[in-house]
Structure formats: C-alpha cells, structure tokens
Amino acid sequence: MSKEILNITDCRTGRPYEIPIEHETIKAMDLRQIKINGDFGMMAYDPGFTNTASCKSKITFIDGEKGILRYRGYPIEQLAEKSNYLETAYLVLFGELPTKKQYEEWVYHVTHHTFVHENVKKFMDGFQYDAHPMGILVSTVAALSTFYPEAKKVDDPEIRLHQIHRLIGKMPTLAAYSYRHKMGFPFNLPDNDLSYTGNFLNLLFKMSEPKYEVNPVLEKALDVLFILHADHEQNCSANAMRSIGSSNADPYVATAGAAAALYGPLHGGANEAVLRMLAEIGDVKKVPEYIKRVKAGDFRLMGFGHRVYKNYDPRAKIIKQMADEVFEVTGRNPLLDIALELERIALEDDFFVSRKLYPNVDFYSGLIYQAIGFPTDIFVVLFAIPRTSGWLAQWMEFLDGPDRKIARPRQIYLGEPTRDYVDLDKRK
Ligand code: CMC
C-alpha cells in the first residue's frame, strides 16, 4: 500500500518535503516548514474557506455532488418522515437518538424554558415599530447573556446544558415576539400543552381566543421545515458560532453572532429574497426575460446555487413535495407557478447546468411560509429557530474537541512598507 504522504519539492530551493496526509487532507501548519533562508514559511491562501477544513466534525454529513444530507448518520429524508424537531435537535446536539426517557426529559426541560423574563419584553418593546424582526432577534438573544451571567462558565457541563434548554426553549418565544412587536400586537404567553411548533404558532397568531387551536397540517409542515434547517455543517453561521465560541464567549452572544451571519441575503436571508424576486417577476410570462437578465449578470437567481450542493438540494426536494399538503389547507400560493417555471427553464439552460446551479432549500420554503401566513421579513427568523440546535452542537463539539484553539486566521499583507509619520501641515 502506498504511504499516506504528499511529496513536495520547493522549486525555489530544490528541497523536498514529506507532508503526512490524513483523511485526504494535509495540515496547513505542515507547510510552514517550507521556507527560504529562515523566512516565515509557506501558508495556504483560501478566502471564503473554499477548500479548507476548519474542524473535524461528527455532526452533519453532506455529499454535495450526490445531493446527500445526514445528521449523525441518519438520512434527512428518514428524519423528515419519522422524527420530530425536538428529537432531531437532541440527535444533532448529543449524537444519538434519545431513549424514551431521555426524550421525555428533554422535551420537559425545553418546554419549561419557553418563558422569558419580563424585562426581556420591555427590552424588545424599545425597538422601532418597523424594526426588522431578525434585527430584534439578534439583539435580544445577545441580551440574554446579561440575564444569565453563569453562562460564562462554558466548561461546566451542567451550566452548559441549562443554557441549551434555555436557548432552544426561548428561541420561538423571542422570534414570535419580534413579529408581534412589529404588528403592534400584545405578546402571547407560551402554551406548554402544545408541541414545539404548535406553541410557536400559538405565540405568533393567537388573538383573543382562550386556547389557540393548532392546525395539525401546518404544525407538521413547520416541524418538518425545522428538521430540515437544524444543521448544515460548516456554513457561514456555524463558522461564526465556532469562531466566536473559540474565545470562550458565552453561548448567548455566540448564538447572536451566528444569527447575525444567518441574516445576510446570501445565507438565511435568501428565502425572503426569493419571495421578493417572485413578486417582482409577477407573471409566468415574464420568467424568460428575468432569466436573460440573470445570465447577463444583472443579478442572481435567488434560491439557486450552493457552495456545497452541485446537485438538487435534498431539503428543497422534501419541501417541494410537502408544498401540496400545505396548499390544500391554505390555498395555492399564486407565486408557485412562477417558481416552477423558473426552475423548469433554469434546469434546462446551459448557464445554470454548466455551473451546477440547482434550487436550494430557500427556493420553496418561502412559498410555504407565505401560505401559512408569515410575513416575508420573518422568514429568516424562522430559519434561526431550528438552526439554534445546530449552532449549539457545533459550539459544544468545538469546546470538547482536541483542537480547541482561538480562531485566528493569517493574512497576506500587501499594504505599504514602513514609512515615517508626516505632520498635518506638511501633507500634500
Ligand atoms: N444566480 C446566477 N448565477 C449564480 C448564482 C445564482 N443564484 N449562484 C452562483 N452563480 C454563478 C456565479 O455568478 C458564478 O459564475 P461565474 O463562474 O461565471 O463567475 C458561479 O455561478 C459560481 O458562483 P460563486 O458565487 O463562486 O459560488 P459560491 O459557492 O461562492 O456561492 C451562493 C454560493 C449560495 C452564495 C450563490 O450560489 C448565491 O449567491 N446564490 C443565491 C443566494 C442563495 O440562494 N443563497 C441561499 C443558499 S442555501 C441556504 C443556506 O445554506 O444559507
């Protein structure tokens, strides 16, 4: 058998180097020995981390070429069909499906951490009436850090678990309050008799009725969407979570940082952008013209393309299948026809085919959210709720891992060499 070694010859010096290979990867630090005359040594340059593994992980597996997604080894299709969000969150966080007892305890603890301190509500009340719900959510999650100062003890397993219960439990409450604030509606209390997504719908939509009646189809659809969004390995927000967590920051501020990364339209903000795009197109007949402009580089087709998937995003496939069940309850979203036509044309067009641009998770999720009655600017908030389990799983794996080190990338400095300060009156 061949040795797991990469031979490199530095043509500048003629010196050979043997670099060990593990998991088809070399350690960037092994390049540092390649140097001329005792200089700093060789580095790898990889903006956007397109070919750099930042960690070893056992949480989520993606094969982007084949369109495969698994959490802890379980195919996403099986989890979407048979599991529920809280069970999947447990799996993502702790590595195994829970036993019945573990499941019941987990649900109990999460459910009993859904209320927020009254001062949190006052804090949220301070936002402008038209503040974006995601801006409110990011800030309020960060503010939780001030309510639970013990969370700083990130290496205490009991304290850590307590914050996980709090974050998973309170996220739907904060998300719903960010929406109710914008609408000018009073905040609802959590209803602990309901499921995770049933309670979320109650928090959002209950008005004067004494008990909110949850529609089981919508409750299930939201639950499946939450499962699909629970984790997605080293994406922009997971990377932010690990990076912030690497300074031993508490999980509230780290989660707020991850949520801020999610907010951007190239990441979790894309489903909102898809809906705006579909509304802007407005008519199936205008799709070819829109595609022409995308190909001319005027703008991107939102909800298409992915850094990792070079095939149909498996999450988009599940959502597309589920859409009909939801539309049976809510009525068909008129924008669906435009989406289907966009997909049909794009999947036949060489511009998209040659670049392997397929619909991603955000292409259809927004249509379902809109049909359920969510306003577009809360879509990204809906993404943040379930992704909290993924962020916390990434954070814990980092903290307990053997390679725990503060994130601190290198740079290639291309600025001015040293020069002397010039007094203001002498500057040209
Ligand atoms: N529409 C048109 N062209 C595109 C698109 C798109 N949506 N996405 C990529 N391209 C083109 C891009 O112009 C480039 O072409 P060329 O080689 O001629 O310059 C090529 O495809 C490669 O693009 P890239 O920007 O180098 O690819 P990336 O891996 O850096 O970007 C992406 C991935 C998701 C940011 C990008 O595909 C995109 O902007 N998509 C639209 C936004 C979107 O839907 N985001 C949601 C991602 S899934 C949810 C999540 O995980 O957050």
Short mmCIF file of C-alpha atoms and ligand atoms in Angstrom, two decimals:
data_model
loop_
_atom_site.label_atom_id
_atom_site.label_comp_id
_atom_site.label_asym_id
_atom_site.label_seq_id
_atom_site.Cartn_x
_atom_site.Cartn_y
_atom_site.Cartn_z
CA MET A 1 0.00 0.00 0.00
CA SER A 2 1.25 3.48 -0.83
CA LYS A 3 2.29 5.68 2.06
CA GLU A 4 -0.13 8.46 3.07
CA ILE A 5 2.43 11.10 2.21
CA LEU A 6 2.42 14.10 -0.11
CA ASN A 7 5.84 14.79 -1.63
CA ILE A 8 6.51 18.45 -2.31
CA THR A 9 9.59 19.87 -3.94
CA ASP A 10 10.14 23.58 -3.43
CA CYS A 11 11.43 24.64 -6.85
CA ARG A 12 12.90 27.81 -5.33
CA THR A 13 15.37 25.80 -3.25
CA GLY A 14 15.15 22.29 -4.71
CA ARG A 15 14.41 20.99 -1.22
CA PRO A 16 11.99 18.03 -0.91
CA TYR A 17 9.35 17.79 1.85
CA GLU A 18 7.19 14.91 3.03
CA ILE A 19 3.78 16.09 4.20
CA PRO A 20 1.59 13.49 6.00
CA ILE A 21 -1.94 13.00 4.61
CA GLU A 22 -4.83 12.20 6.91
CA HIS A 23 -8.45 11.99 5.70
CA GLU A 24 -7.26 13.19 2.27
CA THR A 25 -6.13 16.40 3.92
CA ILE A 26 -2.82 17.95 4.81
CA LYS A 27 -2.27 20.14 7.85
CA ALA A 28 -1.74 23.75 6.84
CA MET A 29 0.85 24.04 9.64
CA ASP A 30 2.95 21.34 7.91
CA LEU A 31 3.51 23.84 5.10
CA ARG A 32 5.23 26.23 7.49
CA GLN A 33 8.49 24.24 7.38
CA ILE A 34 8.79 25.12 3.66
CA LYS A 35 10.85 28.27 3.80
CA ILE A 36 13.79 30.11 2.25
CA ASN A 37 16.54 31.48 4.49
CA GLY A 38 14.55 31.23 7.70
CA ASP A 39 11.63 33.34 6.47
CA PHE A 40 8.10 32.93 7.94
CA GLY A 41 7.34 29.82 5.91
CA MET A 42 4.63 28.74 3.49
CA MET A 43 0.91 29.32 4.16
CA ALA A 44 -2.26 28.32 2.30
CA TYR A 45 -4.42 31.12 0.86
CA ASP A 46 -8.14 30.34 0.88
CA PRO A 47 -10.57 33.28 1.04
CA GLY A 48 -14.08 32.02 1.78
CA PHE A 49 -12.62 28.71 3.04
CA THR A 50 -13.50 27.07 -0.28
CA ASN A 51 -11.03 24.23 0.24
CA THR A 52 -10.07 24.44 3.88
CA ALA A 53 -11.41 22.10 6.57
CA SER A 54 -11.71 24.28 9.68
CA CYS A 55 -12.56 21.37 12.00
CA LYS A 56 -13.15 17.65 12.33
CA SER A 57 -16.84 17.01 12.94
CA LYS A 58 -19.21 14.12 13.61
CA ILE A 59 -22.44 16.09 13.34
CA THR A 60 -23.58 16.54 9.74
CA PHE A 61 -22.50 14.86 6.52
CA ILE A 62 -23.11 16.41 3.11
CA ASP A 63 -22.18 14.96 -0.27
CA GLY A 64 -22.81 17.97 -2.46
CA GLU A 65 -22.22 16.13 -5.74
CA LYS A 66 -24.82 13.47 -4.93
CA GLY A 67 -27.24 15.71 -3.00
CA ILE A 68 -26.94 13.77 0.28
CA LEU A 69 -27.53 15.22 3.76
CA ARG A 70 -27.34 13.25 7.00
CA TYR A 71 -27.40 14.25 10.66
CA ARG A 72 -25.27 11.94 12.81
CA GLY A 73 -25.51 9.35 10.01
CA TYR A 74 -29.31 9.43 9.63
CA PRO A 75 -30.57 10.44 6.15
CA ILE A 76 -32.52 13.71 6.19
CA GLU A 77 -35.38 12.01 4.30
CA GLN A 78 -35.89 9.48 7.15
CA LEU A 79 -35.74 12.15 9.84
CA ALA A 80 -38.20 14.37 7.95
CA GLU A 81 -40.60 11.44 7.63
CA LYS A 82 -40.28 9.78 11.04
CA SER A 83 -38.77 12.17 13.59
CA ASN A 84 -39.87 15.50 15.00
CA TYR A 85 -37.86 18.66 15.50
CA LEU A 86 -37.12 18.28 19.21
CA GLU A 87 -36.00 14.67 18.78
CA THR A 88 -33.81 15.69 15.82
CA ALA A 89 -32.39 18.58 17.85
CA TYR A 90 -31.43 16.09 20.59
CA LEU A 91 -29.78 13.87 17.98
CA VAL A 92 -27.86 16.78 16.46
CA LEU A 93 -26.75 18.05 19.88
CA PHE A 94 -25.90 14.82 21.68
CA GLY A 95 -25.05 12.39 18.87
CA GLU A 96 -27.70 9.68 19.35
CA LEU A 97 -31.46 9.39 19.07
CA PRO A 98 -32.84 9.68 22.62
CA THR A 99 -34.34 6.77 24.53
CA LYS A 100 -37.96 7.28 25.55
CA LYS A 101 -36.87 8.53 28.99
CA GLN A 102 -34.23 10.86 27.56
CA TYR A 103 -36.73 12.19 25.06
CA GLU A 104 -39.36 12.90 27.69
CA GLU A 105 -36.83 14.66 29.94
CA TRP A 106 -35.50 16.69 27.02
CA VAL A 107 -38.96 17.81 25.91
CA TYR A 108 -39.86 18.62 29.53
CA HIS A 109 -36.81 20.82 30.04
CA VAL A 110 -37.10 22.63 26.72
CA THR A 111 -40.84 23.18 27.25
CA HIS A 112 -40.21 24.55 30.74
CA HIS A 113 -37.79 27.17 29.46
CA THR A 114 -40.10 28.85 26.97
CA PHE A 115 -40.99 31.86 29.12
CA VAL A 116 -38.78 34.94 29.08
CA HIS A 117 -38.04 37.39 31.89
CA GLU A 118 -40.49 40.30 31.89
CA ASN A 119 -37.57 42.69 31.37
CA VAL A 120 -36.80 40.95 28.09
CA LYS A 121 -40.24 42.01 26.88
CA LYS A 122 -39.53 45.60 27.97
CA PHE A 123 -36.23 45.45 26.13
CA MET A 124 -37.99 44.27 22.98
CA ASP A 125 -40.61 46.98 23.32
CA GLY A 126 -37.87 49.56 22.89
CA PHE A 127 -37.33 48.74 19.22
CA GLN A 128 -38.81 50.95 16.50
CA TYR A 129 -42.28 49.86 15.35
CA ASP A 130 -40.90 48.90 11.91
CA ALA A 131 -37.68 47.20 13.10
CA HIS A 132 -36.80 44.06 11.13
CA PRO A 133 -37.69 41.01 13.28
CA MET A 134 -34.25 39.50 12.68
CA GLY A 135 -32.54 42.65 13.98
CA ILE A 136 -34.71 42.36 17.08
CA LEU A 137 -33.96 38.64 17.46
CA VAL A 138 -30.18 39.01 17.07
CA SER A 139 -30.05 41.81 19.64
CA THR A 140 -32.37 40.10 22.13
CA VAL A 141 -30.52 36.78 22.01
CA ALA A 142 -27.31 38.71 22.77
CA ALA A 143 -29.12 40.49 25.62
CA LEU A 144 -29.96 37.13 27.24
CA SER A 145 -26.28 36.95 28.12
CA THR A 146 -26.90 39.70 30.68
CA PHE A 147 -29.78 37.74 32.25
CA TYR A 148 -27.77 34.53 32.71
CA PRO A 149 -24.22 35.55 33.69
CA GLU A 150 -23.41 31.98 34.80
CA ALA A 151 -23.41 31.06 31.09
CA LYS A 152 -19.82 32.35 31.01
CA LYS A 153 -18.74 29.07 32.60
CA VAL A 154 -18.67 27.34 29.25
CA ASP A 155 -16.77 24.30 30.55
CA ASP A 156 -19.27 23.38 33.24
CA PRO A 157 -21.43 20.63 31.68
CA GLU A 158 -24.48 21.29 33.87
CA ILE A 159 -24.45 25.03 33.28
CA ARG A 160 -23.91 24.42 29.59
CA LEU A 161 -26.92 22.09 29.38
CA HIS A 162 -29.07 24.61 31.21
CA GLN A 163 -28.26 27.30 28.62
CA ILE A 164 -29.05 24.84 25.82
CA HIS A 165 -32.50 24.20 27.32
CA ARG A 166 -32.99 27.94 27.62
CA LEU A 167 -31.88 28.80 24.11
CA ILE A 168 -33.86 26.04 22.36
CA GLY A 169 -36.88 26.81 24.58
CA LYS A 170 -36.84 30.60 24.29
CA MET A 171 -35.96 30.98 20.62
CA PRO A 172 -39.58 30.52 19.38
CA THR A 173 -40.80 32.93 22.07
CA LEU A 174 -38.33 35.64 21.07
CA ALA A 175 -38.97 35.01 17.37
CA ALA A 176 -42.72 35.35 17.85
CA TYR A 177 -42.34 38.48 19.98
CA SER A 178 -40.17 40.08 17.30
CA TYR A 179 -43.10 39.59 14.90
CA ARG A 180 -45.82 40.66 17.39
CA HIS A 181 -43.85 43.81 18.20
CA LYS A 182 -43.77 44.75 14.54
CA MET A 183 -47.51 44.13 14.19
CA GLY A 184 -48.25 46.08 17.38
CA PHE A 185 -49.92 43.02 18.92
CA PRO A 186 -49.62 42.11 22.61
CA PHE A 187 -47.18 39.31 23.41
CA ASN A 188 -48.76 35.88 24.00
CA LEU A 189 -47.67 33.55 26.76
CA PRO A 190 -46.19 30.20 25.75
CA ASP A 191 -48.66 27.29 25.98
CA ASN A 192 -46.77 24.34 27.39
CA ASP A 193 -49.54 21.88 26.46
CA LEU A 194 -48.63 22.31 22.81
CA SER A 195 -45.84 20.84 20.72
CA TYR A 196 -42.74 22.90 19.91
CA THR A 197 -44.15 24.15 16.59
CA GLY A 198 -47.76 24.20 17.87
CA ASN A 199 -46.69 26.53 20.66
CA PHE A 200 -44.77 28.69 18.20
CA LEU A 201 -47.91 29.11 16.07
CA ASN A 202 -49.80 29.97 19.28
CA LEU A 203 -47.20 32.57 20.23
CA LEU A 204 -47.44 34.13 16.79
CA PHE A 205 -51.08 34.02 15.88
CA LYS A 206 -53.29 33.67 18.99
CA MET A 207 -55.56 36.67 19.42
CA SER A 208 -58.49 36.82 21.85
CA GLU A 209 -59.47 33.12 21.88
CA PRO A 210 -58.84 31.44 25.26
CA LYS A 211 -56.99 28.48 23.70
CA TYR A 212 -55.22 28.55 20.34
CA GLU A 213 -56.30 25.75 18.04
CA VAL A 214 -53.35 24.45 16.10
CA ASN A 215 -53.88 23.24 12.55
CA PRO A 216 -52.14 19.82 12.53
CA VAL A 217 -51.08 20.05 8.86
CA LEU A 218 -49.37 23.39 9.39
CA GLU A 219 -47.89 22.24 12.71
CA LYS A 220 -46.39 19.19 10.98
CA ALA A 221 -45.19 21.18 7.95
CA LEU A 222 -43.40 23.67 10.21
CA ASP A 223 -41.91 20.80 12.19
CA VAL A 224 -40.51 19.21 9.01
CA LEU A 225 -39.11 22.58 7.92
CA PHE A 226 -37.45 22.87 11.34
CA ILE A 227 -35.90 19.40 10.94
CA LEU A 228 -34.53 20.36 7.52
CA HIS A 229 -32.96 23.51 8.94
CA ALA A 230 -31.46 22.02 12.12
CA ASP A 231 -27.86 21.90 10.92
CA HIS A 232 -25.82 22.18 7.75
CA GLU A 233 -22.20 21.61 8.80
CA GLN A 234 -19.65 24.40 8.30
CA ASN A 235 -21.75 27.14 6.71
CA CYS A 236 -21.21 30.85 7.32
CA SER A 237 -23.22 30.98 10.59
CA ALA A 238 -21.84 27.70 12.02
CA ASN A 239 -18.38 29.02 11.30
CA ALA A 240 -19.29 32.26 13.09
CA MET A 241 -20.56 30.24 16.07
CA ARG A 242 -17.35 28.24 16.35
CA SER A 243 -15.23 31.32 15.78
CA ILE A 244 -16.96 33.39 18.48
CA GLY A 245 -17.12 30.36 20.80
CA SER A 246 -13.36 29.90 20.36
CA SER A 247 -12.77 32.97 22.55
CA ASN A 248 -14.80 31.24 25.33
CA ALA A 249 -17.64 33.73 24.82
CA ASP A 250 -20.94 32.61 26.35
CA PRO A 251 -23.47 30.76 24.15
CA TYR A 252 -25.92 33.69 24.01
CA VAL A 253 -23.54 36.14 22.39
CA ALA A 254 -22.10 33.35 20.21
CA THR A 255 -25.62 32.42 19.05
CA ALA A 256 -26.41 36.08 18.40
CA GLY A 257 -23.25 36.30 16.24
CA ALA A 258 -24.23 33.17 14.34
CA ALA A 259 -27.74 34.56 13.84
CA ALA A 260 -26.23 37.80 12.52
CA ALA A 261 -24.30 35.77 9.95
CA LEU A 262 -27.50 33.96 9.02
CA TYR A 263 -29.29 37.29 8.46
CA GLY A 264 -27.43 38.07 5.22
CA PRO A 265 -29.24 37.51 1.89
CA LEU A 266 -26.57 35.09 0.67
CA HIS A 267 -27.27 32.80 3.64
CA GLY A 268 -30.55 32.58 5.62
CA GLY A 269 -31.91 35.81 4.21
CA ALA A 270 -32.26 34.17 0.79
CA ASN A 271 -35.80 32.84 1.25
CA GLU A 272 -37.04 36.37 1.86
CA ALA A 273 -35.15 37.45 -1.25
CA VAL A 274 -36.76 34.61 -3.26
CA LEU A 275 -40.25 35.83 -2.40
CA ARG A 276 -39.38 39.40 -3.30
CA MET A 277 -37.94 38.11 -6.59
CA LEU A 278 -41.06 36.07 -7.40
CA ALA A 279 -43.29 39.04 -6.58
CA GLU A 280 -41.13 41.29 -8.75
CA ILE A 281 -41.41 38.88 -11.71
CA GLY A 282 -45.14 38.84 -11.07
CA ASP A 283 -46.16 36.73 -14.08
CA VAL A 284 -45.08 33.41 -15.57
CA LYS A 285 -44.75 35.12 -18.97
CA LYS A 286 -42.01 37.38 -17.61
CA VAL A 287 -39.78 34.47 -16.49
CA PRO A 288 -37.70 34.15 -19.73
CA GLU A 289 -36.88 37.87 -19.65
CA TYR A 290 -35.85 37.60 -15.98
CA ILE A 291 -33.60 34.61 -16.70
CA LYS A 292 -32.00 36.60 -19.54
CA ARG A 293 -31.10 39.36 -17.10
CA VAL A 294 -29.69 36.84 -14.59
CA LYS A 295 -27.48 35.42 -17.35
CA ALA A 296 -26.39 38.93 -18.31
CA GLY A 297 -25.12 39.30 -14.74
CA ASP A 298 -27.67 41.97 -13.68
CA PHE A 299 -28.49 39.96 -10.54
CA ARG A 300 -28.54 36.42 -9.18
CA LEU A 301 -31.41 33.98 -9.24
CA MET A 302 -32.18 33.84 -5.54
CA GLY A 303 -32.73 30.36 -4.08
CA PHE A 304 -30.43 28.86 -6.70
CA GLY A 305 -26.88 27.65 -6.27
CA HIS A 306 -24.97 26.45 -3.27
CA ARG A 307 -21.34 26.36 -2.20
CA VAL A 308 -21.55 22.64 -1.42
CA TYR A 309 -24.51 21.20 -3.36
CA LYS A 310 -23.74 20.75 -7.01
CA ASN A 311 -26.95 18.78 -7.36
CA TYR A 312 -30.57 19.28 -6.26
CA ASP A 313 -30.54 20.29 -2.58
CA PRO A 314 -32.22 17.31 -0.81
CA ARG A 315 -34.01 19.72 1.52
CA ALA A 316 -35.57 21.54 -1.43
CA LYS A 317 -36.84 18.19 -2.76
CA ILE A 318 -38.63 17.42 0.55
CA ILE A 319 -40.10 20.93 0.78
CA LYS A 320 -41.36 20.80 -2.80
CA GLN A 321 -43.14 17.50 -2.06
CA MET A 322 -44.66 18.93 1.11
CA ALA A 323 -45.94 22.11 -0.55
CA ASP A 324 -49.09 20.49 -1.96
CA GLU A 325 -50.23 19.28 1.50
CA VAL A 326 -49.84 22.79 2.89
CA PHE A 327 -51.55 24.45 -0.09
CA GLU A 328 -54.52 22.12 0.37
CA VAL A 329 -55.11 23.83 3.73
CA THR A 330 -54.03 27.36 2.90
CA GLY A 331 -54.90 27.59 -0.77
CA ARG A 332 -52.31 27.56 -3.54
CA ASN A 333 -49.69 30.27 -3.40
CA PRO A 334 -50.02 32.09 -6.75
CA LEU A 335 -46.25 32.60 -6.85
CA LEU A 336 -45.73 28.82 -7.06
CA ASP A 337 -46.35 28.79 -10.81
CA ILE A 338 -43.66 31.41 -11.32
CA ALA A 339 -41.24 29.37 -9.16
CA LEU A 340 -41.97 26.17 -11.07
CA GLU A 341 -41.43 27.91 -14.40
CA LEU A 342 -38.18 29.49 -13.19
CA GLU A 343 -36.95 26.08 -12.09
CA ARG A 344 -38.03 24.42 -15.34
CA ILE A 345 -36.23 26.95 -17.54
CA ALA A 346 -33.14 27.17 -15.34
CA LEU A 347 -32.66 23.41 -15.19
CA GLU A 348 -32.67 23.25 -19.00
CA ASP A 349 -30.43 26.25 -19.55
CA ASP A 350 -26.73 25.73 -20.13
CA PHE A 351 -25.80 28.76 -17.98
CA PHE A 352 -27.24 27.06 -14.89
CA VAL A 353 -26.46 23.46 -15.92
CA SER A 354 -22.76 24.16 -16.61
CA ARG A 355 -22.41 25.94 -13.25
CA LYS A 356 -24.35 23.19 -11.47
CA LEU A 357 -26.87 25.68 -10.11
CA TYR A 358 -29.92 23.90 -8.67
CA PRO A 359 -32.72 25.06 -6.37
CA ASN A 360 -31.57 25.25 -2.77
CA VAL A 361 -33.57 24.99 0.48
CA ASP A 362 -34.70 28.60 0.23
CA PHE A 363 -36.32 28.32 -3.18
CA TYR A 364 -39.54 26.70 -1.97
CA SER A 365 -39.52 27.25 1.81
CA GLY A 366 -40.63 30.88 1.47
CA LEU A 367 -43.69 29.90 -0.57
CA ILE A 368 -44.83 27.62 2.25
CA TYR A 369 -44.09 30.20 4.91
CA GLN A 370 -46.07 32.79 3.00
CA ALA A 371 -49.00 30.41 2.52
CA ILE A 372 -49.06 29.71 6.28
CA GLY A 373 -49.39 33.44 6.82
CA PHE A 374 -45.88 34.52 7.77
CA PRO A 375 -44.81 37.95 6.52
CA THR A 376 -41.62 37.82 4.42
CA ASP A 377 -39.39 39.61 6.87
CA ILE A 378 -39.85 36.89 9.47
CA PHE A 379 -38.61 34.10 7.14
CA VAL A 380 -35.01 34.36 8.27
CA VAL A 381 -36.19 34.30 11.89
CA LEU A 382 -37.93 31.00 11.09
CA PHE A 383 -34.57 29.68 9.92
CA ALA A 384 -32.79 30.83 13.09
CA ILE A 385 -35.11 28.94 15.47
CA PRO A 386 -34.23 25.40 14.36
CA ARG A 387 -30.64 26.25 13.42
CA THR A 388 -30.01 27.10 17.07
CA SER A 389 -29.66 23.36 17.78
CA GLY A 390 -27.05 23.07 15.03
CA TRP A 391 -25.13 26.11 16.24
CA LEU A 392 -25.07 24.77 19.80
CA ALA A 393 -23.98 21.33 18.59
CA GLN A 394 -21.12 22.91 16.61
CA TRP A 395 -20.20 25.02 19.64
CA MET A 396 -20.14 22.04 22.03
CA GLU A 397 -18.18 19.89 19.61
CA PHE A 398 -15.62 22.67 19.31
CA LEU A 399 -15.34 23.16 23.09
CA ASP A 400 -14.94 19.43 23.77
CA GLY A 401 -12.67 18.76 20.81
CA PRO A 402 -8.93 18.10 20.87
CA ASP A 403 -8.19 21.05 18.55
CA ARG A 404 -9.71 23.78 20.73
CA LYS A 405 -7.87 26.93 19.77
CA ILE A 406 -8.95 30.54 19.36
CA ALA A 407 -9.83 31.24 15.71
CA ARG A 408 -7.17 33.49 14.33
CA PRO A 409 -6.54 33.33 10.58
CA ARG A 410 -3.41 34.64 8.92
CA GLN A 411 -3.29 37.26 6.18
CA ILE A 412 -1.06 38.16 3.29
CA TYR A 413 -0.09 41.75 3.97
CA LEU A 414 0.07 43.75 0.73
CA GLY A 415 -0.02 47.25 2.20
CA GLU A 416 2.64 49.93 2.46
CA PRO A 417 6.05 49.08 3.86
CA THR A 418 7.21 51.06 6.89
CA ARG A 419 7.13 54.84 6.43
CA ASP A 420 7.52 57.89 8.64
CA TYR A 421 4.61 59.91 10.01
CA VAL A 422 4.06 63.23 8.17
CA ASP A 423 2.79 66.24 10.12
CA LEU A 424 -0.60 67.57 9.02
CA ASP A 425 0.72 70.88 7.65
CA LYS A 426 3.35 69.08 5.54
CA ARG A 427 0.95 66.61 3.81
CA LYS A 428 0.29 67.10 0.10
N1 CMC B 1 -27.74 33.00 -9.95
C1 CMC B 1 -26.95 33.21 -11.02
N2 CMC B 1 -25.65 32.85 -11.07
C2 CMC B 1 -25.14 32.26 -9.97
C3 CMC B 1 -25.91 32.01 -8.82
C4 CMC B 1 -27.26 32.40 -8.84
N3 CMC B 1 -28.04 32.18 -7.79
N4 CMC B 1 -25.14 31.40 -7.89
C5 CMC B 1 -23.92 31.29 -8.44
N5 CMC B 1 -23.93 31.80 -9.70
C6 CMC B 1 -22.82 31.80 -10.66
C7 CMC B 1 -21.80 32.88 -10.33
O1 CMC B 1 -22.08 34.08 -11.00
C8 CMC B 1 -20.54 32.23 -10.82
O2 CMC B 1 -20.49 32.33 -12.22
P1 CMC B 1 -19.09 32.60 -12.97
O3 CMC B 1 -18.28 31.37 -12.74
O4 CMC B 1 -19.45 32.85 -14.41
O5 CMC B 1 -18.50 33.82 -12.31
C9 CMC B 1 -20.73 30.75 -10.49
O6 CMC B 1 -22.14 30.56 -10.51
C10 CMC B 1 -20.17 30.35 -9.13
O7 CMC B 1 -20.69 31.26 -8.16
P2 CMC B 1 -19.97 31.59 -6.78
O8 CMC B 1 -20.50 32.88 -6.26
O9 CMC B 1 -18.49 31.48 -6.97
O10 CMC B 1 -20.46 30.38 -5.88
P3 CMC B 1 -20.40 30.33 -4.32
O11 CMC B 1 -20.25 28.91 -3.96
O12 CMC B 1 -19.39 31.27 -3.78
O13 CMC B 1 -21.83 30.90 -3.88
C11 CMC B 1 -24.05 31.05 -3.14
C12 CMC B 1 -22.84 30.14 -3.33
C13 CMC B 1 -25.14 30.31 -2.40
C14 CMC B 1 -23.64 32.29 -2.31
C15 CMC B 1 -24.54 31.52 -4.53
O14 CMC B 1 -24.93 30.40 -5.31
C16 CMC B 1 -25.69 32.53 -4.45
O15 CMC B 1 -25.43 33.73 -4.32
N6 CMC B 1 -26.96 32.05 -4.54
C17 CMC B 1 -28.11 32.93 -4.39
C18 CMC B 1 -28.39 33.17 -2.91
C19 CMC B 1 -28.99 31.95 -2.23
O16 CMC B 1 -29.92 31.35 -2.75
N7 CMC B 1 -28.46 31.64 -1.03
C20 CMC B 1 -29.00 30.54 -0.24
C21 CMC B 1 -28.00 29.46 -0.03
S1 CMC B 1 -28.74 27.98 0.64
C22 CMC B 1 -29.22 28.41 2.24
C23 CMC B 1 -28.08 28.48 3.17
O17 CMC B 1 -27.44 27.44 3.41
O18 CMC B 1 -27.84 29.57 3.70
#
